[in-house]
Amino acid sequence: MAELATKPYHVDLSELMRVYETNYAKLNALLPSQPSVGDVRCYEAASMTYQLQVAEVTKYTTLVDICQSDDVPIFPLPKMSVRLYHDARVAEVFSSHHLSRVQARFDYPNSQMVQKDEKAQVNRFLGDWLTFCLKHGISRAPLDLSKKS
């Protein structure tokens, strides 16, 4: 067991790229075909609302802010920014609600108690979230986030 504790973490790049590629395809299915800054899409599934808002569009990339809303939030709800790289056809979580930039690898332990493989975890979570919206989501009107704190 001691051997496992001292073994350094290495990013599984091929697995991470597969996640990026599938997230790109899923996210494109939920966004408008020619997104513009400010475009918003909302999906309701299992009494929760998921909102995707286009924050930036450049020649080769699109930045999308994604958040989850609930009428009565019991715990902090996920928020993240995802950058789509159109030339490579991949989407990666750029920032998450508690991290301004998600790094490929974190030292552990650290002051924020971020896991060594936080980037892989948050990108897999995005994939699960997008799959859930695609399978069970119903398109709804955009959220009024000014009312939520």
PDB file of C-alpha atoms in Angstrom, residues 37-135:
ATOM      1  CA  VAL A  37     -21.629  36.031 -28.205  1.00  0.00           C
ATOM      2  CA  GLY A  38     -24.597  36.155 -25.857  1.00  0.00           C
ATOM      3  CA  ASP A  39     -26.446  33.156 -27.330  1.00  0.00           C
ATOM      4  CA  VAL A  40     -28.108  31.191 -24.533  1.00  0.00           C
ATOM      5  CA  ARG A  41     -29.524  27.670 -24.435  1.00  0.00           C
ATOM      6  CA  CYS A  42     -31.317  26.234 -21.400  1.00  0.00           C
ATOM      7  CA  TYR A  43     -32.252  22.640 -20.691  1.00  0.00           C
ATOM      8  CA  GLU A  44     -34.443  21.380 -17.885  1.00  0.00           C
ATOM      9  CA  ALA A  45     -33.970  17.833 -16.636  1.00  0.00           C
ATOM     10  CA  ALA A  46     -35.040  16.226 -13.354  1.00  0.00           C
ATOM     11  CA  SER A  47     -36.252  19.570 -11.911  1.00  0.00           C
ATOM     12  CA  MET A  48     -32.875  21.225 -12.487  1.00  0.00           C
ATOM     13  CA  THR A  49     -31.982  23.748 -15.146  1.00  0.00           C
ATOM     14  CA  TYR A  50     -28.728  23.798 -17.100  1.00  0.00           C
ATOM     15  CA  GLN A  51     -27.742  26.945 -18.972  1.00  0.00           C
ATOM     16  CA  LEU A  52     -25.113  27.329 -21.676  1.00  0.00           C
ATOM     17  CA  GLN A  53     -24.128  30.868 -22.664  1.00  0.00           C
ATOM     18  CA  VAL A  54     -21.669  31.773 -25.404  1.00  0.00           C
ATOM     19  CA  ALA A  55     -19.152  34.178 -23.846  1.00  0.00           C
ATOM     20  CA  GLU A  56     -16.615  34.514 -26.679  1.00  0.00           C
ATOM     21  CA  VAL A  57     -16.298  33.551 -30.329  1.00  0.00           C
ATOM     22  CA  THR A  58     -13.054  33.722 -32.287  1.00  0.00           C
ATOM     23  CA  LYS A  59     -11.981  32.212 -35.593  1.00  0.00           C
ATOM     24  CA  TYR A  60     -10.824  28.933 -34.001  1.00  0.00           C
ATOM     25  CA  THR A  61     -12.430  28.853 -30.550  1.00  0.00           C
ATOM     26  CA  THR A  62     -15.674  29.398 -28.671  1.00  0.00           C
ATOM     27  CA  LEU A  63     -15.912  29.964 -24.924  1.00  0.00           C
ATOM     28  CA  VAL A  64     -19.108  28.745 -23.263  1.00  0.00           C
ATOM     29  CA  ASP A  65     -20.167  29.435 -19.682  1.00  0.00           C
ATOM     30  CA  ILE A  66     -22.200  26.598 -18.199  1.00  0.00           C
ATOM     31  CA  CYS A  67     -24.147  26.694 -14.967  1.00  0.00           C
ATOM     32  CA  GLN A  68     -26.729  24.653 -13.128  1.00  0.00           C
ATOM     33  CA  SER A  69     -29.656  26.171 -11.286  1.00  0.00           C
ATOM     34  CA  ASP A  70     -32.141  24.774  -8.824  1.00  0.00           C
ATOM     35  CA  ASP A  71     -35.197  26.467  -7.283  1.00  0.00           C
ATOM     36  CA  VAL A  72     -33.972  25.641  -3.770  1.00  0.00           C
ATOM     37  CA  PRO A  73     -30.212  25.029  -3.879  1.00  0.00           C
ATOM     38  CA  ILE A  74     -29.123  22.775  -1.036  1.00  0.00           C
ATOM     39  CA  PHE A  75     -25.427  22.875  -1.927  1.00  0.00           C
ATOM     40  CA  PRO A  76     -23.239  25.014  -4.229  1.00  0.00           C
ATOM     41  CA  LEU A  77     -24.173  24.292  -7.827  1.00  0.00           C
ATOM     42  CA  PRO A  78     -21.605  23.700 -10.572  1.00  0.00           C
ATOM     43  CA  LYS A  79     -20.394  26.513 -12.816  1.00  0.00           C
ATOM     44  CA  MET A  80     -17.683  26.210 -15.425  1.00  0.00           C
ATOM     45  CA  SER A  81     -16.276  27.747 -18.570  1.00  0.00           C
ATOM     46  CA  VAL A  82     -15.514  25.453 -21.468  1.00  0.00           C
ATOM     47  CA  ARG A  83     -13.369  26.323 -24.465  1.00  0.00           C
ATOM     48  CA  LEU A  84     -14.150  24.607 -27.757  1.00  0.00           C
ATOM     49  CA  TYR A  85     -11.193  24.341 -30.138  1.00  0.00           C
ATOM     50  CA  HIS A  86     -12.791  23.961 -33.581  1.00  0.00           C
ATOM     51  CA  ASP A  87      -9.623  23.108 -35.498  1.00  0.00           C
ATOM     52  CA  ALA A  88      -8.822  20.197 -33.146  1.00  0.00           C
ATOM     53  CA  ARG A  89     -12.532  19.398 -32.490  1.00  0.00           C
ATOM     54  CA  VAL A  90     -12.060  19.210 -28.717  1.00  0.00           C
ATOM     55  CA  ALA A  91     -13.670  20.943 -25.726  1.00  0.00           C
ATOM     56  CA  GLU A  92     -11.890  21.397 -22.401  1.00  0.00           C
ATOM     57  CA  VAL A  93     -13.001  22.847 -19.081  1.00  0.00           C
ATOM     58  CA  PHE A  94     -11.063  26.088 -18.828  1.00  0.00           C
ATOM     59  CA  SER A  95     -12.244  27.165 -15.376  1.00  0.00           C
ATOM     60  CA  SER A  96     -14.510  25.740 -12.718  1.00  0.00           C
ATOM     61  CA  HIS A  97     -16.518  27.430  -9.958  1.00  0.00           C
ATOM     62  CA  HIS A  98     -13.652  27.186  -7.476  1.00  0.00           C
ATOM     63  CA  LEU A  99     -10.683  27.329  -9.884  1.00  0.00           C
ATOM     64  CA  SER A 100      -9.906  30.230 -12.193  1.00  0.00           C
ATOM     65  CA  ARG A 101      -7.780  27.899 -14.322  1.00  0.00           C
ATOM     66  CA  VAL A 102      -7.929  24.115 -14.257  1.00  0.00           C
ATOM     67  CA  GLN A 103      -4.390  22.783 -14.528  1.00  0.00           C
ATOM     68  CA  ALA A 104      -3.484  19.370 -15.944  1.00  0.00           C
ATOM     69  CA  ARG A 105      -1.985  18.291 -12.627  1.00  0.00           C
ATOM     70  CA  PHE A 106      -2.018  19.660  -9.093  1.00  0.00           C
ATOM     71  CA  ASP A 107       0.410  18.979  -6.253  1.00  0.00           C
ATOM     72  CA  TYR A 108      -1.298  17.263  -3.367  1.00  0.00           C
ATOM     73  CA  PRO A 109      -2.001  18.178  -0.658  1.00  0.00           C
ATOM     74  CA  ASN A 110      -2.607  21.827  -1.524  1.00  0.00           C
ATOM     75  CA  SER A 111      -4.347  24.819   0.070  1.00  0.00           C
ATOM     76  CA  GLN A 112      -7.577  24.351  -1.934  1.00  0.00           C
ATOM     77  CA  MET A 113      -7.585  20.561  -1.451  1.00  0.00           C
ATOM     78  CA  VAL A 114      -7.826  20.088  -5.213  1.00  0.00           C
ATOM     79  CA  GLN A 115      -7.263  16.506  -6.341  1.00  0.00           C
ATOM     80  CA  LYS A 116      -4.153  15.609  -8.366  1.00  0.00           C
ATOM     81  CA  ASP A 117      -6.363  14.652 -11.319  1.00  0.00           C
ATOM     82  CA  GLU A 118      -8.888  17.500 -10.934  1.00  0.00           C
ATOM     83  CA  LYS A 119      -8.727  18.362 -14.654  1.00  0.00           C
ATOM     84  CA  ALA A 120      -9.621  14.814 -15.691  1.00  0.00           C
ATOM     85  CA  GLN A 121     -12.396  14.637 -13.083  1.00  0.00           C
ATOM     86  CA  VAL A 122     -14.008  17.951 -14.027  1.00  0.00           C
ATOM     87  CA  ASN A 123     -13.897  17.096 -17.748  1.00  0.00           C
ATOM     88  CA  ARG A 124     -15.472  13.662 -17.124  1.00  0.00           C
ATOM     89  CA  PHE A 125     -18.117  15.407 -15.011  1.00  0.00           C
ATOM     90  CA  LEU A 126     -18.817  17.777 -17.923  1.00  0.00           C
ATOM     91  CA  GLY A 127     -19.264  14.758 -20.200  1.00  0.00           C
ATOM     92  CA  ASP A 128     -21.750  13.166 -17.783  1.00  0.00           C
ATOM     93  CA  TRP A 129     -23.597  16.469 -17.445  1.00  0.00           C
ATOM     94  CA  LEU A 130     -23.839  16.946 -21.227  1.00  0.00           C
ATOM     95  CA  THR A 131     -25.018  13.355 -21.731  1.00  0.00           C
ATOM     96  CA  PHE A 132     -27.708  13.912 -19.097  1.00  0.00           C
ATOM     97  CA  CYS A 133     -28.899  17.095 -20.871  1.00  0.00           C
ATOM     98  CA  LEU A 134     -28.921  15.359 -24.262  1.00  0.00           C
ATOM     99  CA  LYS A 135     -30.894  12.354 -22.996  1.00  0.00           C
TER     100      LYS A 135
END
